[in-house]
Amino acid sequence: MRLSRISSVIMMTAMIALSFNANSRHRHITDDNYYDASDFADRMPTHISAPGEKLILVDPRVHAWGAYDASGDLVRGGVATSGSNWCPDLHRRCHTKSGSFRIYSLGSPGCISHKFPIPRGGAPMPYCMFFNGGQGLHGSYEVADANLSHGCVRLKVEDARWLRYDFVDGPSAGNGYRGTRVIVKPY
């Protein structure tokens, strides 16, 4: 079948706007790709039962996160790439652990992984916020509408920056050394 010139332009535009992982066929969202944040914020409830403190909710089933105030109102949300069902380089599942956690460490724009990529690390993790051992929320230039990470929750860099500086509290005397709460829902 021969494509018309208009069809070719439409197809090329779509190919430029979205990049696909050849193996997983999931839509990747980079800082250069356009996406409407409401596409992902709409995947999270606009209100939850009042938690009495601000919290971050991550839902690996819908590939989204939401920041909620103490009254339970959604303040901001976006795309979240959680841990993969299988990490070939580790020969095991890499799910982000579900449960309730606290931010215990806050990083800078220059955060990097000391483990990934294997064997020497060096992967950028801007604005890292650790909540469970080596698992954390962090910015990434490779965010997908899928679960593809080694266990961290990847966010758009600007979302991670906002969380790190405008929403999340690290442990301090003022909060009884209890950083912002993070809830990761089950897969």
PDB file of N, CA and C in Angstrom, residues 83 90 92 94-97 101-105 111-116 123 125 128-138 149-154:
ATOM      1  N   GLY A  83       9.335  -0.350  39.683  1.00  0.00           N
ATOM      2  CA  GLY A  83      10.189  -1.505  39.434  1.00  0.00           C
ATOM      3  C   GLY A  83       9.595  -2.517  38.475  1.00  0.00           C
ATOM      4  N   LEU A  90      19.998  -8.555  36.637  1.00  0.00           N
ATOM      5  CA  LEU A  90      20.004  -9.081  38.011  1.00  0.00           C
ATOM      6  C   LEU A  90      19.451 -10.499  38.094  1.00  0.00           C
ATOM      7  N   ARG A  92      16.347 -11.418  38.250  1.00  0.00           N
ATOM      8  CA  ARG A  92      15.275 -11.497  39.244  1.00  0.00           C
ATOM      9  C   ARG A  92      14.268 -10.380  39.018  1.00  0.00           C
ATOM     10  N   CYS A  94      12.269  -7.030  40.033  1.00  0.00           N
ATOM     11  CA  CYS A  94      12.757  -5.774  40.618  1.00  0.00           C
ATOM     12  C   CYS A  94      11.623  -4.876  41.105  1.00  0.00           C
ATOM     13  N   HIS A  95      10.521  -5.451  41.536  1.00  0.00           N
ATOM     14  CA  HIS A  95       9.394  -4.621  41.976  1.00  0.00           C
ATOM     15  C   HIS A  95       9.807  -3.643  43.069  1.00  0.00           C
ATOM     16  N   THR A  96       9.196  -2.467  43.023  1.00  0.00           N
ATOM     17  CA  THR A  96       9.309  -1.520  44.117  1.00  0.00           C
ATOM     18  C   THR A  96       8.485  -2.107  45.264  1.00  0.00           C
ATOM     19  N   LYS A  97       9.061  -2.161  46.439  1.00  0.00           N
ATOM     20  CA  LYS A  97       8.353  -2.757  47.576  1.00  0.00           C
ATOM     21  C   LYS A  97       7.113  -1.937  47.912  1.00  0.00           C
ATOM     22  N   PHE A 101       6.206   4.015  53.928  1.00  0.00           N
ATOM     23  CA  PHE A 101       7.592   4.326  54.244  1.00  0.00           C
ATOM     24  C   PHE A 101       7.717   5.805  54.579  1.00  0.00           C
ATOM     25  N   ARG A 102       8.904   6.208  54.973  1.00  0.00           N
ATOM     26  CA  ARG A 102       9.220   7.611  55.241  1.00  0.00           C
ATOM     27  C   ARG A 102      10.472   7.995  54.458  1.00  0.00           C
ATOM     28  N   ILE A 103      10.476   9.202  53.924  1.00  0.00           N
ATOM     29  CA  ILE A 103      11.684   9.718  53.292  1.00  0.00           C
ATOM     30  C   ILE A 103      12.742   9.841  54.381  1.00  0.00           C
ATOM     31  N   TYR A 104      13.893   9.224  54.170  1.00  0.00           N
ATOM     32  CA  TYR A 104      14.948   9.303  55.173  1.00  0.00           C
ATOM     33  C   TYR A 104      16.205   9.997  54.655  1.00  0.00           C
ATOM     34  N   SER A 105      16.260  10.280  53.346  1.00  0.00           N
ATOM     35  CA  SER A 105      17.444  10.922  52.793  1.00  0.00           C
ATOM     36  C   SER A 105      17.054  11.733  51.568  1.00  0.00           C
ATOM     37  N   CYS A 111      22.540  13.729  42.144  1.00  0.00           N
ATOM     38  CA  CYS A 111      22.484  12.343  42.636  1.00  0.00           C
ATOM     39  C   CYS A 111      22.789  11.368  41.496  1.00  0.00           C
ATOM     40  N   ILE A 112      23.554  10.333  41.817  1.00  0.00           N
ATOM     41  CA  ILE A 112      23.808   9.257  40.853  1.00  0.00           C
ATOM     42  C   ILE A 112      23.702   7.921  41.574  1.00  0.00           C
ATOM     43  N   SER A 113      23.429   6.880  40.804  1.00  0.00           N
ATOM     44  CA  SER A 113      23.372   5.530  41.350  1.00  0.00           C
ATOM     45  C   SER A 113      24.792   5.011  41.549  1.00  0.00           C
ATOM     46  N   HIS A 114      25.001   4.370  42.675  1.00  0.00           N
ATOM     47  CA  HIS A 114      26.299   3.752  42.927  1.00  0.00           C
ATOM     48  C   HIS A 114      26.314   2.302  42.455  1.00  0.00           C
ATOM     49  N   LYS A 115      25.154   1.798  41.994  1.00  0.00           N
ATOM     50  CA  LYS A 115      25.043   0.402  41.570  1.00  0.00           C
ATOM     51  C   LYS A 115      24.728   0.236  40.084  1.00  0.00           C
ATOM     52  N   PHE A 116      23.840   1.091  39.559  1.00  0.00           N
ATOM     53  CA  PHE A 116      23.374   0.919  38.184  1.00  0.00           C
ATOM     54  C   PHE A 116      23.894   2.029  37.285  1.00  0.00           C
ATOM     55  N   ALA A 123      24.387   6.001  36.881  1.00  0.00           N
ATOM     56  CA  ALA A 123      23.130   6.462  36.280  1.00  0.00           C
ATOM     57  C   ALA A 123      22.642   7.717  37.007  1.00  0.00           C
ATOM     58  N   MET A 125      20.321  10.246  38.842  1.00  0.00           N
ATOM     59  CA  MET A 125      19.126  10.138  39.682  1.00  0.00           C
ATOM     60  C   MET A 125      18.830  11.507  40.297  1.00  0.00           C
ATOM     61  N   CYS A 128      17.143  12.824  44.155  1.00  0.00           N
ATOM     62  CA  CYS A 128      16.778  11.549  44.787  1.00  0.00           C
ATOM     63  C   CYS A 128      16.257  11.770  46.203  1.00  0.00           C
ATOM     64  N   MET A 129      15.254  10.960  46.561  1.00  0.00           N
ATOM     65  CA  MET A 129      14.624  10.993  47.881  1.00  0.00           C
ATOM     66  C   MET A 129      14.407   9.539  48.289  1.00  0.00           C
ATOM     67  N   PHE A 130      15.273   9.005  49.131  1.00  0.00           N
ATOM     68  CA  PHE A 130      15.218   7.586  49.480  1.00  0.00           C
ATOM     69  C   PHE A 130      14.193   7.321  50.577  1.00  0.00           C
ATOM     70  N   PHE A 131      13.454   6.208  50.408  1.00  0.00           N
ATOM     71  CA  PHE A 131      12.408   5.853  51.367  1.00  0.00           C
ATOM     72  C   PHE A 131      12.475   4.412  51.827  1.00  0.00           C
ATOM     73  N   ASN A 132      13.184   3.520  51.138  1.00  0.00           N
ATOM     74  CA  ASN A 132      13.247   2.105  51.525  1.00  0.00           C
ATOM     75  C   ASN A 132      14.578   1.521  51.062  1.00  0.00           C
ATOM     76  N   GLY A 133      15.562   1.524  51.950  1.00  0.00           N
ATOM     77  CA  GLY A 133      16.875   1.011  51.568  1.00  0.00           C
ATOM     78  C   GLY A 133      17.394   1.770  50.363  1.00  0.00           C
ATOM     79  N   GLY A 134      17.714   1.042  49.282  1.00  0.00           N
ATOM     80  CA  GLY A 134      18.204   1.675  48.068  1.00  0.00           C
ATOM     81  C   GLY A 134      17.103   2.155  47.144  1.00  0.00           C
ATOM     82  N   GLN A 135      15.857   2.030  47.545  1.00  0.00           N
ATOM     83  CA  GLN A 135      14.748   2.476  46.707  1.00  0.00           C
ATOM     84  C   GLN A 135      14.373   3.915  47.046  1.00  0.00           C
ATOM     85  N   GLY A 136      14.127   4.689  46.012  1.00  0.00           N
ATOM     86  CA  GLY A 136      13.765   6.077  46.217  1.00  0.00           C
ATOM     87  C   GLY A 136      12.955   6.615  45.063  1.00  0.00           C
ATOM     88  N   LEU A 137      12.485   7.816  45.253  1.00  0.00           N
ATOM     89  CA  LEU A 137      11.866   8.602  44.188  1.00  0.00           C
ATOM     90  C   LEU A 137      12.997   9.432  43.601  1.00  0.00           C
ATOM     91  N   HIS A 138      13.060   9.563  42.280  1.00  0.00           N
ATOM     92  CA  HIS A 138      14.074  10.433  41.689  1.00  0.00           C
ATOM     93  C   HIS A 138      13.693  10.820  40.271  1.00  0.00           C
ATOM     94  N   SER A 149      11.944   0.015  35.963  1.00  0.00           N
ATOM     95  CA  SER A 149      13.132   0.384  36.730  1.00  0.00           C
ATOM     96  C   SER A 149      13.683  -0.815  37.505  1.00  0.00           C
ATOM     97  N   HIS A 150      14.806  -0.589  38.162  1.00  0.00           N
ATOM     98  CA  HIS A 150      15.419  -1.605  39.022  1.00  0.00           C
ATOM     99  C   HIS A 150      14.818  -1.581  40.429  1.00  0.00           C
ATOM    100  N   GLY A 151      13.807  -0.777  40.659  1.00  0.00           N
ATOM    101  CA  GLY A 151      13.141  -0.741  41.959  1.00  0.00           C
ATOM    102  C   GLY A 151      12.830   0.659  42.445  1.00  0.00           C
ATOM    103  N   CYS A 152      13.571   1.641  41.952  1.00  0.00           N
ATOM    104  CA  CYS A 152      13.248   3.030  42.297  1.00  0.00           C
ATOM    105  C   CYS A 152      11.994   3.464  41.541  1.00  0.00           C
ATOM    106  N   VAL A 153      11.467   4.600  41.943  1.00  0.00           N
ATOM    107  CA  VAL A 153      10.328   5.197  41.255  1.00  0.00           C
ATOM    108  C   VAL A 153      10.867   6.387  40.468  1.00  0.00           C
ATOM    109  N   ARG A 154      10.905   6.232  39.143  1.00  0.00           N
ATOM    110  CA  ARG A 154      11.376   7.307  38.266  1.00  0.00           C
ATOM    111  C   ARG A 154      10.249   8.294  37.996  1.00  0.00           C
TER     112      ARG A 154
END
